[in-house]
Coordinates of C-alpha atoms (C1' of nucleotides) in Angstrom, one line a residue:
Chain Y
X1 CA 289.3 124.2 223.7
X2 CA 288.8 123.9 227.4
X3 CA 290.2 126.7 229.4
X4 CA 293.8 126.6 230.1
X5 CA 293.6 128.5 233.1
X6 CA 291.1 126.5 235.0
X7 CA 293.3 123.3 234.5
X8 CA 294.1 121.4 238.3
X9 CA 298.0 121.2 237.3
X10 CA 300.2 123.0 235.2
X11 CA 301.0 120.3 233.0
X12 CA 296.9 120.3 231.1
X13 CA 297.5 124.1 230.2
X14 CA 300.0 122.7 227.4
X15 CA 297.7 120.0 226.9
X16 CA 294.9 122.1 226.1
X17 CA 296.9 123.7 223.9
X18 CA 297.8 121.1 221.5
X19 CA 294.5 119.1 222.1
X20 CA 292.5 119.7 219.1
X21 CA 292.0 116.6 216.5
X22 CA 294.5 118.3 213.8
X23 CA 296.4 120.8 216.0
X24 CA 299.7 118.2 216.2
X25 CA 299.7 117.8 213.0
X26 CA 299.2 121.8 212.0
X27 CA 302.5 122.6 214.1
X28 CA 304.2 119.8 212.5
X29 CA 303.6 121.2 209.5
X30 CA 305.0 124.5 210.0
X31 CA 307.7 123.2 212.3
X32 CA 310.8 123.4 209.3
X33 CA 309.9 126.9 209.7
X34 CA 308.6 128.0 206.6
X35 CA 305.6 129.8 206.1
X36 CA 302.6 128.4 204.6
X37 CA 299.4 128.9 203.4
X38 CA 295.9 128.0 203.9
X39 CA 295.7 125.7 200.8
X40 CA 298.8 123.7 202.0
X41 CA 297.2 122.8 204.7
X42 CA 294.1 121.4 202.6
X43 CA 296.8 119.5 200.4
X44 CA 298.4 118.0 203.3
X45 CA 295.5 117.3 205.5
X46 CA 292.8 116.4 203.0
X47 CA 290.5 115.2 205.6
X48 CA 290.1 118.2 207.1
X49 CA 287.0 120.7 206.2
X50 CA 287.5 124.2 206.0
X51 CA 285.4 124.8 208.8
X52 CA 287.4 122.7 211.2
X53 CA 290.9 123.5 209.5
X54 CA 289.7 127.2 210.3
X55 CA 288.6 126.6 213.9
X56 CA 291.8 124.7 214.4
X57 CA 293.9 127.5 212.9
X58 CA 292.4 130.2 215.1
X59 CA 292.8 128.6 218.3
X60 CA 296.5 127.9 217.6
X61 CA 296.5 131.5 216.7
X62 CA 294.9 132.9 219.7
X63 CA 296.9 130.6 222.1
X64 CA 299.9 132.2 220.5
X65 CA 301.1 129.3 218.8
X66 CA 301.5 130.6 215.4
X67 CA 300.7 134.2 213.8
X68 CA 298.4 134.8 210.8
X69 CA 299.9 136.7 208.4
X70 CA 297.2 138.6 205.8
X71 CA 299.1 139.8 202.2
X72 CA 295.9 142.0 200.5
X73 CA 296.9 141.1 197.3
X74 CA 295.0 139.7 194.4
X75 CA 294.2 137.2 195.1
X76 CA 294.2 137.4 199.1
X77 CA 297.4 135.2 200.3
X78 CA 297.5 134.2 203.9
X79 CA 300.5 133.0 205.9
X80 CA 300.7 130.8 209.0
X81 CA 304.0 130.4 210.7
X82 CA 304.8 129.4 214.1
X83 CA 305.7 131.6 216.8
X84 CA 308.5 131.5 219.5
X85 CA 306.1 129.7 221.6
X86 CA 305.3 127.4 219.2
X87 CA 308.7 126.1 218.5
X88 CA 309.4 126.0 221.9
X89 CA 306.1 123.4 221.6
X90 CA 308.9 121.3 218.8
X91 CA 310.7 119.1 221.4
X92 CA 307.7 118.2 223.6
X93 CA 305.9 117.0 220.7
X94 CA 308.8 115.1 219.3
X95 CA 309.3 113.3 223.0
X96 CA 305.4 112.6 222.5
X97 CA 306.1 110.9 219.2
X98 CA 309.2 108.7 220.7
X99 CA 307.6 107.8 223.5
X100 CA 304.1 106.4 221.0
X101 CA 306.8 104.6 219.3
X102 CA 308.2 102.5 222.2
X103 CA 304.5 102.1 223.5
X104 CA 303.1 101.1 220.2
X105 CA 305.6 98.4 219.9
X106 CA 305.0 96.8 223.2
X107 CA 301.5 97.0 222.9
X108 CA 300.3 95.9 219.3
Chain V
X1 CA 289.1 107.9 224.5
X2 CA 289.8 108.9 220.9
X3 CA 291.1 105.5 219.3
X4 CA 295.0 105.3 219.3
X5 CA 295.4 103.3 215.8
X6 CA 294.0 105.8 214.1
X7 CA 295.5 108.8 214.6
X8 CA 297.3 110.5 211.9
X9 CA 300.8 110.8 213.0
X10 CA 302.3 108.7 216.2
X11 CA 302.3 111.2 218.5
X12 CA 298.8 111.7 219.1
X13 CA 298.7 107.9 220.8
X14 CA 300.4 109.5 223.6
X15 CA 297.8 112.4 223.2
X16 CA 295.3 110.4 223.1
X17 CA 296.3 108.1 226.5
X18 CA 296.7 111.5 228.3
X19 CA 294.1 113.0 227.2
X20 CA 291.2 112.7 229.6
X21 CA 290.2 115.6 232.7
X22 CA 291.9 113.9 235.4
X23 CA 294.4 111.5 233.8
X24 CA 297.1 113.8 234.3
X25 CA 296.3 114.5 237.7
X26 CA 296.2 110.5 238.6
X27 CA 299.5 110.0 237.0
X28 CA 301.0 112.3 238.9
X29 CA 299.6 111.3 242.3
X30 CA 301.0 107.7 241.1
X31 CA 304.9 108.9 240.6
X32 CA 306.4 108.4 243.2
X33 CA 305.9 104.7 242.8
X34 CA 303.9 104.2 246.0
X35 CA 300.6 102.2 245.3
X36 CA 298.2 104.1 245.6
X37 CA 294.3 103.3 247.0
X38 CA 290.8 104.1 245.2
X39 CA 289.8 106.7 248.2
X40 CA 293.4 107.9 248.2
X41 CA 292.5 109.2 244.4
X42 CA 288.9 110.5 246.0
X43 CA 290.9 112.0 248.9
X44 CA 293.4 114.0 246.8
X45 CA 290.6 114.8 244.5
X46 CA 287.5 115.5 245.8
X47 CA 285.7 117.3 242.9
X48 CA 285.8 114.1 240.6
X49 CA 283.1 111.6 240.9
X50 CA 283.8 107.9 241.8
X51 CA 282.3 107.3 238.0
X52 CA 284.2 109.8 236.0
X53 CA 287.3 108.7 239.0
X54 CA 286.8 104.4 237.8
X55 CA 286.2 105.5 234.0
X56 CA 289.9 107.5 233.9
X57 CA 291.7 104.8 236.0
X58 CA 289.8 102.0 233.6
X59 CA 291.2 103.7 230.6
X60 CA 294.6 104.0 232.1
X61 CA 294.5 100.5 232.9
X62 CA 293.7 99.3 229.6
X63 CA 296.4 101.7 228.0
X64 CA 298.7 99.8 230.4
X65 CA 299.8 102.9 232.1
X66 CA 298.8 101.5 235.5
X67 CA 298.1 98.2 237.5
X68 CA 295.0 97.3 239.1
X69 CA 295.6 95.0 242.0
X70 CA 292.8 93.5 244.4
X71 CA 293.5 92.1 247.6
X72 CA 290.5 90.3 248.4
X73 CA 290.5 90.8 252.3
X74 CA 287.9 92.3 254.0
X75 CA 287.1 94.9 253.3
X76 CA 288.4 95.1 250.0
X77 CA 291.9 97.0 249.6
X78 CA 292.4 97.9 245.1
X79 CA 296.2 99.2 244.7
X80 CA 296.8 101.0 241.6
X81 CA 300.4 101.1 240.6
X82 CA 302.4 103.0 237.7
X83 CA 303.8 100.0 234.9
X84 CA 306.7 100.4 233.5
X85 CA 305.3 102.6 230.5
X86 CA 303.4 105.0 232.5
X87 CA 306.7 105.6 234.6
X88 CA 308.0 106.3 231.1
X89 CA 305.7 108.9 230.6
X90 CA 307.4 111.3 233.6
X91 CA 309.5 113.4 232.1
X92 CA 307.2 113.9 229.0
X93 CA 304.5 115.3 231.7
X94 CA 307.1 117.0 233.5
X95 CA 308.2 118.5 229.7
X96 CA 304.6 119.7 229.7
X97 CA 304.7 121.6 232.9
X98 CA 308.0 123.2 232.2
X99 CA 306.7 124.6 229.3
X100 CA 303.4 125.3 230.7
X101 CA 305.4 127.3 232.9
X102 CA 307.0 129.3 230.6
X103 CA 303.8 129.8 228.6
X104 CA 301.6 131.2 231.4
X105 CA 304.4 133.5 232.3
X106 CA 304.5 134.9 228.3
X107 CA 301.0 134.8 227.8
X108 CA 299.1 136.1 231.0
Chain K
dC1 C1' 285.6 100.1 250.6
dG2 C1' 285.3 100.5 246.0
dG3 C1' 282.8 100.7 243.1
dT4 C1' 277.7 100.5 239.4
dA5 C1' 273.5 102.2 237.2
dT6 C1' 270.9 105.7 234.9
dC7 C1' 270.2 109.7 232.9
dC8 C1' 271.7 113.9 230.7
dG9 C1' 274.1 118.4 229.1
dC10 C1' 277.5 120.2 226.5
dC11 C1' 280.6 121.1 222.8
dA12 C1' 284.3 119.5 219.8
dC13 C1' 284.1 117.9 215.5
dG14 C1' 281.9 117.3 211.2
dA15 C1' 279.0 117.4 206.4
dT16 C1' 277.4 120.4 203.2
dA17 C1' 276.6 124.6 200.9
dC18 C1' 277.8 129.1 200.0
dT19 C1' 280.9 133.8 199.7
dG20 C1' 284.1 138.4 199.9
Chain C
dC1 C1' 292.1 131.8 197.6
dA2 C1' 290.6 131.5 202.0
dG3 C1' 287.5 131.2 204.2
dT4 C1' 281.8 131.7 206.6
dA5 C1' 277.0 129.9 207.6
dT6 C1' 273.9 126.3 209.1
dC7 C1' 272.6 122.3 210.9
dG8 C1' 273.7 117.9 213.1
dT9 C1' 275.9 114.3 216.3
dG10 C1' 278.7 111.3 219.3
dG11 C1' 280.6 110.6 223.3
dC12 C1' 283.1 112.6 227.3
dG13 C1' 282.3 114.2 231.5
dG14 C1' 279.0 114.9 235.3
dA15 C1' 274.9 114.6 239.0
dT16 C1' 272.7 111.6 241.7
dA17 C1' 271.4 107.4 243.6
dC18 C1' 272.4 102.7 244.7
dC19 C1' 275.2 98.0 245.5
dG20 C1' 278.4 93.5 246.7

DNA sequence: CGGTATCCGCCACGATACTG
DNA sequence: CAGTATCGTGGCGGATACCG
């Protein structure tokens, strides 16, 4: 992830933070709210390695975006759920989406 | 630039046309509608170099976010120009900054 | 003035295999 | 189940020099 505090204008600090090849779609995943797991993701995504799906995870995670949530039972369960920040993150991607829309038309 | 059709859900085509070091940065110096000149870019922002600055205003131009106009007087005099979809893109960029905003004041 | 041409480093992303 | 470890690569961004 390039450094958010080194971007020229404000605007590239969120886009660092949701540039990452699966990052969209991670938040969209959790963005009903509920929690879910690593596997999910997997099921959802299954393009995506574990290595990558890992890296993607963490960054979100230390950006603040969503928390990791470690249950030590048997077996381990893990829970990812968006943060405050994160859902704040909802709208912006959802004017990203309408705006592809309208552009995708007028383009293809 | 990552290819557009192929992202994995719609909004990443608008991810994917801002996505570059110094898109965000032109786009911005092009908002107020005035047309704006190859050195003006160079003026504004000296640190980029006139490749990297024709590669980002290329791909910009063939995402039809801007106009490339030549006047072919002498010397030369190349306008660049928002289109009507990069306009459009405004208050998604200006969603970003808000939130940036916010963000940095959380996070830091 | 408004670009090209050439060469290159970096790193995000990935394939594959293995593990606490 | 939820990840590491290792090795590899494409292409974006950049430095520097030159051109119609």
């Amino acid at each position: 992830m390039m450094d958010p505090f080194q971007a020229h204008c404000e605007m590239e600090v969120t886009l660092a933070v949701i540039s990452g090849k699966w990052k969209a779609d991670i938040v969209q995943i959790l963005s009903d709210g509920t929690p879910r797991r690593y596997g999910f993701f997997q099921k959802i995504l299954p393009e995506v390695t574990p290595k990558i799906l890992t890296n993607q995870l963490r960054e979100l995670e230390n950006a603040g975006i969503l928390t990791r949530a470690i249950y030590p039972e048997v077996p381990v369960r893990v829970e990812y759920q968006l943060t405050e920040a994160g859902t704040g993150l909802l709208p912006i991607l959802e004017a990203l989406e309408i705006w592809a829309q309208s552009y995708t038309k007028k383009i293809r």
